[in-house]
XYZ file of C-alpha atoms in Angstrom:
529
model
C -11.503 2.847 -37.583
C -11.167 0.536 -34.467
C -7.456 -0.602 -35.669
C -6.405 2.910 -35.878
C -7.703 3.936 -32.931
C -6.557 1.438 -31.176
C -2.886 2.342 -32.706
C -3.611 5.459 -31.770
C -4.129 5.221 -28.288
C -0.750 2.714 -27.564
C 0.850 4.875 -29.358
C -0.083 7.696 -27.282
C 0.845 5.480 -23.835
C 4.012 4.660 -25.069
C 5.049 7.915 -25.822
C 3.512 8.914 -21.892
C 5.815 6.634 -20.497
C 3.788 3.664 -20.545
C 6.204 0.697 -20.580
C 3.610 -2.461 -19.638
C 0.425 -3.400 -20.733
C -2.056 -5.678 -18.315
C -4.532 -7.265 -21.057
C -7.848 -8.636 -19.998
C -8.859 -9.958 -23.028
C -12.219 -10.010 -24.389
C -14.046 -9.530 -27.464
C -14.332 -5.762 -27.406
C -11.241 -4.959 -26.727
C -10.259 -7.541 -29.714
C -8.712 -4.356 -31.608
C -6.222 -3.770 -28.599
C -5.564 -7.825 -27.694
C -4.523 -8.323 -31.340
C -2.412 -4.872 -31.812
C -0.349 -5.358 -28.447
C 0.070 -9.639 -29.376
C 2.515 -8.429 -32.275
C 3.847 -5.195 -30.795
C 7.484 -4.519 -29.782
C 9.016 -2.234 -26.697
C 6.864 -3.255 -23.979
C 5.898 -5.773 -21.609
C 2.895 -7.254 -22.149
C 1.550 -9.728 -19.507
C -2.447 -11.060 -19.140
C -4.817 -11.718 -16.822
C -8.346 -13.089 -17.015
C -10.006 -11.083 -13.619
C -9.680 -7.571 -13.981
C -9.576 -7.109 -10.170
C -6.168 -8.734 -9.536
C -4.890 -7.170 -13.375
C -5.540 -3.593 -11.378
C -3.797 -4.702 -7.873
C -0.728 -6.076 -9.912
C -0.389 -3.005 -12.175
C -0.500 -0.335 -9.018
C 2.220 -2.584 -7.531
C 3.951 -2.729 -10.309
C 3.861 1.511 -11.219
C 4.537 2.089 -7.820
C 8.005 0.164 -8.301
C 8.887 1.087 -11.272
C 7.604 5.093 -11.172
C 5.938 5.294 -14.424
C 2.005 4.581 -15.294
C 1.217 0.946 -15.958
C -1.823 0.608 -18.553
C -4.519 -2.006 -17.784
C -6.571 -3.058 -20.334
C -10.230 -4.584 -19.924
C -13.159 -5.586 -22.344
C -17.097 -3.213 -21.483
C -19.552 -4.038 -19.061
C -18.722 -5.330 -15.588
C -15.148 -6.145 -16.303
C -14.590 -2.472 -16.034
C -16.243 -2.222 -12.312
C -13.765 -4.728 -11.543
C -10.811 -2.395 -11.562
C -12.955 0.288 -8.889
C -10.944 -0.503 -6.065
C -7.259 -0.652 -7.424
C -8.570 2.837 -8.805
C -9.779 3.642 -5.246
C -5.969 2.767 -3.408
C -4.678 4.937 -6.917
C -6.378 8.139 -5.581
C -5.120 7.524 -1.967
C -1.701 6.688 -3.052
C -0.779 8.843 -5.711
C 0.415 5.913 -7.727
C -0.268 6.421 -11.807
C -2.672 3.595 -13.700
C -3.900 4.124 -16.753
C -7.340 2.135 -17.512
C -7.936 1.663 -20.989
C -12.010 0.244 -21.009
C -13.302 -1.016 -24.124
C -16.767 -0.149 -24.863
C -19.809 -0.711 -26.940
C -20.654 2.433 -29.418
C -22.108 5.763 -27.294
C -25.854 4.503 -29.379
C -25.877 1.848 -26.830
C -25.581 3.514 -23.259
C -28.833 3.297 -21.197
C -30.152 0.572 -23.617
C -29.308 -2.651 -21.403
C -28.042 -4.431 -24.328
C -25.648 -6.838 -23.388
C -22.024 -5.963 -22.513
C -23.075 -2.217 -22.197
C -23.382 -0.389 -18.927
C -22.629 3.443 -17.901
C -18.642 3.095 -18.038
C -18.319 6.777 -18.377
C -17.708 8.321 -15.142
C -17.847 4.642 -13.265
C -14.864 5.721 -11.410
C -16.399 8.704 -9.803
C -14.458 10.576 -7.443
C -11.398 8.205 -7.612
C -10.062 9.520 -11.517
C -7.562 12.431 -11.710
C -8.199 12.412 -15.747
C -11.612 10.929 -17.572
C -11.609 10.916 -21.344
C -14.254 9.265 -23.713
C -13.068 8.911 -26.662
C -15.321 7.519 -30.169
C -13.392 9.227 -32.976
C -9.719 9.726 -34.234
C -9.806 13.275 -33.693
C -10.761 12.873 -30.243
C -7.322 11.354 -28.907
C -4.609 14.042 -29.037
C -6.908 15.162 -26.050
C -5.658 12.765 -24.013
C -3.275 13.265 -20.990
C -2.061 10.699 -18.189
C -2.084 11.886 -14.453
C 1.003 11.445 -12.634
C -0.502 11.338 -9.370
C -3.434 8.979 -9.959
C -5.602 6.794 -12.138
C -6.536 8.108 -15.230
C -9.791 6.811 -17.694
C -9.546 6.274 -20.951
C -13.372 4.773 -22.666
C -12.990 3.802 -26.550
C -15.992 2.844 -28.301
C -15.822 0.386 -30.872
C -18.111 -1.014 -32.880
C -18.365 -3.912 -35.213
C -16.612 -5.346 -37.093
C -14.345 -5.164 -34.521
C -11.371 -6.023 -36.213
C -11.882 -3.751 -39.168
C -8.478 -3.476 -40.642
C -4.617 -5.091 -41.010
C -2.915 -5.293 -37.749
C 0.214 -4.052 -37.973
C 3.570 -4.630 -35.739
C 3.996 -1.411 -33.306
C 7.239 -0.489 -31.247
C 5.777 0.677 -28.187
C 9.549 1.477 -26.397
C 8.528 3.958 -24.448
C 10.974 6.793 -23.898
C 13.588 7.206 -21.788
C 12.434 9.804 -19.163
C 8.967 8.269 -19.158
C 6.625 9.772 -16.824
C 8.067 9.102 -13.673
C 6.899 9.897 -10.568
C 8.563 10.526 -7.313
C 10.178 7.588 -4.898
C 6.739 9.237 -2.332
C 4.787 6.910 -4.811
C 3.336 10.269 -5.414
C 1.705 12.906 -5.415
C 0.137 15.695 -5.277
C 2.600 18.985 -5.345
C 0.676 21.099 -2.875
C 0.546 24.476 -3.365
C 2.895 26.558 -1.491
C 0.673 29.619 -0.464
C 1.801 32.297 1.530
C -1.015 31.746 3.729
C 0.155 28.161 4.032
C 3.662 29.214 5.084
C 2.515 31.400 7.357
C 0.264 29.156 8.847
C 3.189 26.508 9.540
C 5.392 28.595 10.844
C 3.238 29.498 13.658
C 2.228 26.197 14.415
C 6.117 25.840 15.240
C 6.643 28.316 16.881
C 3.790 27.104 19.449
C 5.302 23.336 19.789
C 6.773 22.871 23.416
C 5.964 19.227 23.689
C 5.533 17.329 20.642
C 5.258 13.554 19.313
C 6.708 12.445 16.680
C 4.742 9.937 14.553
C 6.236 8.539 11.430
C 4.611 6.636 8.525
C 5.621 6.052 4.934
C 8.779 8.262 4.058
C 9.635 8.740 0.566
C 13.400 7.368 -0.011
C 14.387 10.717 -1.655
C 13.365 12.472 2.004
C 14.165 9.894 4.417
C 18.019 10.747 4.766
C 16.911 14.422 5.801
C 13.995 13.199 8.198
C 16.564 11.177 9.759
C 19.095 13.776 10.374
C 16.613 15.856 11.502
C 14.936 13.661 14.408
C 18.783 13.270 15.578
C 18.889 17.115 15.716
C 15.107 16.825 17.236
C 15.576 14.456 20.406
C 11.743 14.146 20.588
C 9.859 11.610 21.291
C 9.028 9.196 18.233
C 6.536 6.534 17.427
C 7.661 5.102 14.333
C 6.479 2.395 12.016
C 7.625 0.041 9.810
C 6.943 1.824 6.813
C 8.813 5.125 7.575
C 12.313 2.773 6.944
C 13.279 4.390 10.062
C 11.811 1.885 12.928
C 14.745 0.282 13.580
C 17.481 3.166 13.323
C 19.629 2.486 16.151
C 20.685 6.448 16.215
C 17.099 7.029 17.141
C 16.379 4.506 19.538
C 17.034 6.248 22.646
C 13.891 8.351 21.385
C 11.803 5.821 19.975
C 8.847 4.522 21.634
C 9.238 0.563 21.077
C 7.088 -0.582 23.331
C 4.310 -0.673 21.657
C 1.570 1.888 20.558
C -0.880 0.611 23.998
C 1.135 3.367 25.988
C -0.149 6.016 24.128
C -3.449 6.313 25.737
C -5.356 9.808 25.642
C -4.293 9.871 29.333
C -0.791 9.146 28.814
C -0.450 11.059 25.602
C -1.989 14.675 27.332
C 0.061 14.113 30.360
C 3.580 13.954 28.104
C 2.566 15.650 25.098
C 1.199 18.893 23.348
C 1.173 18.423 19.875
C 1.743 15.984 17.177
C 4.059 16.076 14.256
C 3.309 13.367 11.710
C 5.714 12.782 9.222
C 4.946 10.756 5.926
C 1.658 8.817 5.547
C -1.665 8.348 7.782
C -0.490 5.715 10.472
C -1.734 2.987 11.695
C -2.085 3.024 15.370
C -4.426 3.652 17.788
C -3.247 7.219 18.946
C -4.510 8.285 15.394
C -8.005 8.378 15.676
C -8.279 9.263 19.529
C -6.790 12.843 17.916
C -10.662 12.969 15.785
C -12.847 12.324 19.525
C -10.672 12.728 22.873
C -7.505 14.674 21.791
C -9.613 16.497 18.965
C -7.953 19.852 20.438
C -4.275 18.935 19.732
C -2.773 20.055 17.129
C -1.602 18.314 14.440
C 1.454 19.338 11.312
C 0.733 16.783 8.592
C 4.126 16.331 6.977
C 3.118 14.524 3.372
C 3.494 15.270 -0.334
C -0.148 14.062 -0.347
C -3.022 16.074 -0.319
C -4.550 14.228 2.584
C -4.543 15.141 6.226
C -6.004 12.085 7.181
C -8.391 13.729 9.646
C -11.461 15.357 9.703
C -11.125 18.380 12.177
C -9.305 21.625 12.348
C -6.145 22.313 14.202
C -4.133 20.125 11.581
C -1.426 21.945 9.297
C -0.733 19.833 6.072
C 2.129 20.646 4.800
C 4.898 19.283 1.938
C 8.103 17.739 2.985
C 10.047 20.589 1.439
C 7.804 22.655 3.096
C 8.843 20.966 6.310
C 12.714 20.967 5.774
C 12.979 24.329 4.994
C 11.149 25.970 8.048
C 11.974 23.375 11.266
C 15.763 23.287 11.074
C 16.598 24.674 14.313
C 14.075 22.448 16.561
C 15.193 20.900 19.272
C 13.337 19.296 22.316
C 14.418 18.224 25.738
C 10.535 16.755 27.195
C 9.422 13.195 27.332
C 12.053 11.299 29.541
C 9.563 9.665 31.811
C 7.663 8.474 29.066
C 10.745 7.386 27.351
C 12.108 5.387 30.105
C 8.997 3.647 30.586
C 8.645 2.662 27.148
C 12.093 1.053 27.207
C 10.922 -0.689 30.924
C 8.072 -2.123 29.369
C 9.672 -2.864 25.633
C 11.910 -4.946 27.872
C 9.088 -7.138 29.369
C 7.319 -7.468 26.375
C 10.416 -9.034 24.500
C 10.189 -11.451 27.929
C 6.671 -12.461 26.852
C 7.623 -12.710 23.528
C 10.412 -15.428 24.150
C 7.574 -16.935 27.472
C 4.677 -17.247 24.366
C 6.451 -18.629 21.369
C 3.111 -19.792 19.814
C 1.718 -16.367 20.373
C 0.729 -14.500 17.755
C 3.155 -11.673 18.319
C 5.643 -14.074 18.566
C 5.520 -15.536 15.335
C 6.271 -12.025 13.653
C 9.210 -11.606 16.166
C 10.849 -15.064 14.823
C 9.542 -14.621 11.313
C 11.059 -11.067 10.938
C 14.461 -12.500 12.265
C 14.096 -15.438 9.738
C 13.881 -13.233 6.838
C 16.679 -12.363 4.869
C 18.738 -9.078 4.959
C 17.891 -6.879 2.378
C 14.311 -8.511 1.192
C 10.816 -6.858 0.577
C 8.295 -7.461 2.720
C 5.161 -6.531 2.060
C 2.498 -6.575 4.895
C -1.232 -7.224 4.735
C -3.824 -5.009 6.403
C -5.475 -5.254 9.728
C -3.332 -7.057 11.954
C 0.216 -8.366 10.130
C 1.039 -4.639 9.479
C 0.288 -3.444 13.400
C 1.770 -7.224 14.608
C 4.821 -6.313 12.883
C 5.161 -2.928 14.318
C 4.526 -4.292 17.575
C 6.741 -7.126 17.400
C 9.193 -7.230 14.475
C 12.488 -7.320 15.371
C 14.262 -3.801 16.503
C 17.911 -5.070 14.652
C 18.274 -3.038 10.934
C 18.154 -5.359 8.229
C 17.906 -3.428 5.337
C 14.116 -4.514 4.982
C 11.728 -2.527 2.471
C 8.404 -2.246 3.683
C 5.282 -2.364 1.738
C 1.622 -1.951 1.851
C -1.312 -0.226 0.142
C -2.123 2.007 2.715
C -4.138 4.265 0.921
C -7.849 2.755 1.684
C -6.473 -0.025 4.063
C -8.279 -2.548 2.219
C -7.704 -6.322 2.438
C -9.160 -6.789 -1.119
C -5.739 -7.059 -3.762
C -3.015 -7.412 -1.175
C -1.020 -10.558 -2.964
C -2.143 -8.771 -6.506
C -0.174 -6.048 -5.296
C 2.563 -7.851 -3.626
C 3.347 -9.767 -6.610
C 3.200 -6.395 -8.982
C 5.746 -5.043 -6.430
C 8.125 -7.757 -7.088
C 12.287 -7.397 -7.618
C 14.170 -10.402 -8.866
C 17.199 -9.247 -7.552
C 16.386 -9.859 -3.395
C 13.750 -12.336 -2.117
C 10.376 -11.205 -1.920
C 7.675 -11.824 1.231
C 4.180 -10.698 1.624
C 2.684 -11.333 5.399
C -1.576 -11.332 5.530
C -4.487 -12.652 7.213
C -6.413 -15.966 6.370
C -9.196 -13.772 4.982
C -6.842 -11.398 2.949
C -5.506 -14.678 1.796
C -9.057 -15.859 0.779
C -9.935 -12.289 -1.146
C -7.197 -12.797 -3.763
C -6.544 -16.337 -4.299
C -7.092 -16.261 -7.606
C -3.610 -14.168 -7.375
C -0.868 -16.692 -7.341
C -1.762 -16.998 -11.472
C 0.541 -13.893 -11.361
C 3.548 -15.627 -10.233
C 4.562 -16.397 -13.556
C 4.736 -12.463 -13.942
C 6.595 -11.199 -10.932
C 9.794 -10.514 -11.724
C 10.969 -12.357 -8.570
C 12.028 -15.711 -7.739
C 11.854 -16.043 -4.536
C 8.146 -15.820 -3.473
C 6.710 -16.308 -0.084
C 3.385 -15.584 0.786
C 2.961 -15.786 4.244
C -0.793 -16.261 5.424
C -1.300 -15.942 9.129
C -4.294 -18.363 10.047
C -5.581 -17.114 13.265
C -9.361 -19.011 12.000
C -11.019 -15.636 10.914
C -10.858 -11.785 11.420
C -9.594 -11.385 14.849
C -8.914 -7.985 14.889
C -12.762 -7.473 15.602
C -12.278 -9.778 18.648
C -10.777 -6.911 21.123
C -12.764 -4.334 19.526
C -16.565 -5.906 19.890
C -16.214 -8.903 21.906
C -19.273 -10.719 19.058
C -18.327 -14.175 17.098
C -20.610 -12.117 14.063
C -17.784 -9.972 13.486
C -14.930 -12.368 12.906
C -16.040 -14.528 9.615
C -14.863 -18.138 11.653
C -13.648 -20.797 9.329
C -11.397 -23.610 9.129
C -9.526 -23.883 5.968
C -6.135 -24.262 5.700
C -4.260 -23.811 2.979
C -1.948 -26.311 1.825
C -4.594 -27.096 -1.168
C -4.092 -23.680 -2.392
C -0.698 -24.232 -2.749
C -0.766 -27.310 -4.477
C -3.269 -25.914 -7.011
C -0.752 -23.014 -8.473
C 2.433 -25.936 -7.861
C 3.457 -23.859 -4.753
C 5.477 -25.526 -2.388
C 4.147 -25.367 0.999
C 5.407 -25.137 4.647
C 3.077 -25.187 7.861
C 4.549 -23.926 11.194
C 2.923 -24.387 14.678
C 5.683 -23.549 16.284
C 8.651 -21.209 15.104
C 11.830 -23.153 13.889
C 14.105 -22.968 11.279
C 12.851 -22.290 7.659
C 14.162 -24.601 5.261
C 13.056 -23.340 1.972
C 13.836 -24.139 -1.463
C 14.117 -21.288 -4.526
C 10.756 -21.811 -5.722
C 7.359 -19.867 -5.116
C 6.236 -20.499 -1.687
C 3.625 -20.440 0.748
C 3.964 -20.614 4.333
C 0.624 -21.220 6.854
C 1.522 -19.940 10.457
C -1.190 -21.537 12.720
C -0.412 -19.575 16.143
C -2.287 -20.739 19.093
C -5.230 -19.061 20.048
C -5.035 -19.756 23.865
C -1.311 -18.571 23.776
C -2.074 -15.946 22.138
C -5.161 -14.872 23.872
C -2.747 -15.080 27.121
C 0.180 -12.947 25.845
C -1.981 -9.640 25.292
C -3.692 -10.964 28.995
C 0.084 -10.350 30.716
C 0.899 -7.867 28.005
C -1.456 -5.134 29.314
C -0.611 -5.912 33.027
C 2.331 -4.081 31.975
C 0.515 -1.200 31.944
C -1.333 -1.495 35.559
């Protein structure tokens, strides 16, 4: 009965839309390893650590819009996959984990290879099926907004029958999801129009903060803030940071302005639009500002804070009950945002070796029209800080969902387009999580890799926030080794200068200067005295 099953099953994915497979072979899941090794239709690619299999298939669904199946043998290889499953949930992105398993007799019995895989995903799956007979599989349906579980039992002989070729083409209109990487359709209540419609009727002073914009919205978002004129913080991953329509209302100076003093002497309110953001402002709203209100502008069913006064709301939602807003507040603030944007780009050019700096010259070194995907902690708020301003076409990634640093190359390389050059910028520790990654290279559809790891000697985002060595994880690799060890090339930089690279997989160590660095943000937040 394994065999059949096991037909069963891919055939079932195939017809859901499922176009790849991620295999992490291993004996129990012998019935699938064999089955997709002669199949047809789909792309089947392997990976021995289930960990960096889950991280490359979200990156890869959340390109492509349809659910990307990974595949894993029982016992801990299944835990493995918990946090791809985790940034799933948060990011609406559909997986399909397919766990291999020991017969139901077994659970609770400690014998080997069998552990409690049913429900080992907890919170974090939109669908759970456990499935030990034939009959038992037309139950199954995929999530389109999630991960979803699928637990086969097999027992032995495992391979109890001929394995036959399969054509696992999936069909055309797969099971796509929306360009939001999404979601959640939120219900549209009456309560819940109701509810927005007052909260807009009471703005007077708001700020705008933008995060991750769906492509299929961002054209009307855009049109909108021009209709708008109010004031906008806007990052990287909205694909509207560097409109140069909105720039006379775009706070570019950096998010350090937006103090809870600052903020409740120019503002009222706060509109986000698109995902949780990143800076600072954010969580002063949950302790300080907790009594501003908030309209949560996201096809995801997350508001990203844990108080009242916050309207969540979809993007249609949005669209179709704020046309007419307009705003005329926020000049002083504006014009001191472009004063002190000014004298930061100053510093920038004054501290070359400077952290910051490097993401200024690295952002201008990267070619029009490329991906870039940026790490968590400090790459994704460097580059928001000091990325260029000038619109080159850039697409901006980054799992966002849990913030994680676990997965982030995983991803990157899931995420990968062979049609424009493809850059991933993270932290020496991200770097260190995943570097088991760069076996995945042979799998990205991309030929021009460049992983960029920032070596700043540990995590130094902890060094403003509790002034204590225990918090930063010190060290002093580097990572030319690394490199050599997948047949990377490899370029160090200790100063910016021209990139000379060649079109083959690359990574690229930026060792900024810690003094330098340490006195930029010293005459950075002078500015603000």
């Amino acid at each position: 009965m394994n065999v059949e099953l096991a037909t069963q099953i891919l055939k079932l994915l195939s017809q859901s839309g499922v176009a790849d497979y991620i295999v992490c072979a291993g004996a129990r899941n012998a019935p699938f390893v064999k089955l997709l090794g002669q199949s047809t239709g789909a792309r089947v690619s392997h990976f021995f650590d289930e960990r960096a299999a889950g991280f490359f298939a979200l990156g890869r669904a959340r390109r492509d819009g349809r659910p990307v199946a990974v595949i894993t043998t029982s016992g801990t290889a299944v835990a493995e996959l918990l946090p791809s499953a985790i940034e799933a949930f948060y990011t609406g992105v559909p997986l399909v984990f397919v766990t291999a398993d020991r017969p139901a007799d077994f659970r609770g019995s400690a014998a080997p290879q069998a552990i409690e895989q049913v429900g080992i995903y907890s919170h974090y799956t939109k669908m759970s099926f456990d499935i030990c007979e034939l009959d038992q599989v037309t139950k199954i349906q995929l999530a389109a907004d999630g991960m979803t579980h699928i637990n086969i039992c097999f027992s032995e002989p495992l391979i109890d029958n001929e394995v036959s070729s399969l054509d696992l083409s999936p069909p055309n209109w797969g099971l796509k999801i929306s360009s939001a990487n999404s979601a959640v359709e939120l219900e549209k209540t009456d309560k819940n129009f109701k509810k927005l419609k007052e909260q807009i009727q009471k703005l007077s002073k708001p700020l705008v903060v933008l995060g991750a914009i769906p492509s299929s919205y961002r054209s009307a978002i855009f049109e909108q803030l021009q209709t708008m004129q109010a004031p906008i913080y806007a990052e990287a991953l909205s694909g509207l940071r560097e409109a140069p329509e909105l720039a006379a209302f775009t706070i570019r100076c950096g998010s350090d302005l937006l103090t809870p003093v600052e903020f409740s002497q120019n503002f009222d309110s706060v509109i986000r639009i698109g995902s949780v953001p990143t800076l600072r402002l954010w969580r002063d709203l949950e302790m300080s500002l907790q009594s501003t209100p908030v309209i949560s502008v996201c096809d995801l069913p997350f508001s990203g804070l844990a108080r009242g006064l916050n309207t969540l709301v979809t993007f249609e939602q949005w669209l179709q009950n704020s046309k007419d807003l307009k705003f005329s507040h926020g000049e002083n603030i504006l014009n001191r945002a472009q004063t002190i944007a000014a004298q930061k780009e100053q510093l920038l050019v004054d501290h070359p070796t400077a952290e910051p700096s490097f993401f200024k010259w690295l952002s201008a070194e990267i070619p029009q029209n490329s991906q870039v995907f940026l790490g968590n902690s400090l790459p994704i708020r460097e580059w928001d800080f000091a990325a260029t301003t000038h619109n080159k076409n850039f697409k901006i990634l980054a799992n966002r969902g849990a913030n994680g640093i676990d997965g982030l190359i995983s991803t990157f390389l899931g995420s990968a387009k062979s049609e424009v050059e493809n850059w991933i910028i993270l932290g020496d520790l991200s770097a260190l999580y995943d570097l088991n990654a760069l076996v995945g290279a042979s799998l990205a559809e991309g030929h021009n890799l460049r992983v960029v790891v920032v070596n700043n000697g540990g995590g130094q985002i902890f060094k403003k926030m509790f002034q204590d060595k225990n918090f930063i994880n010190a060290h002093e690799i580097e990572f030319s080794k690394w490199a050599e060890m997948f047949s990377w090339d490899y370029v160090k930089v200790i100063k910016p200068e021209t990139l000379q690279l060649k079109p083959r997989p690359t990574v690229i160590e930026l060792c900024p200067s810690a003094a330098t660095t340490e006195l930029f943000w010293a005459r950075y937040e002078e500015l603000f005295r």
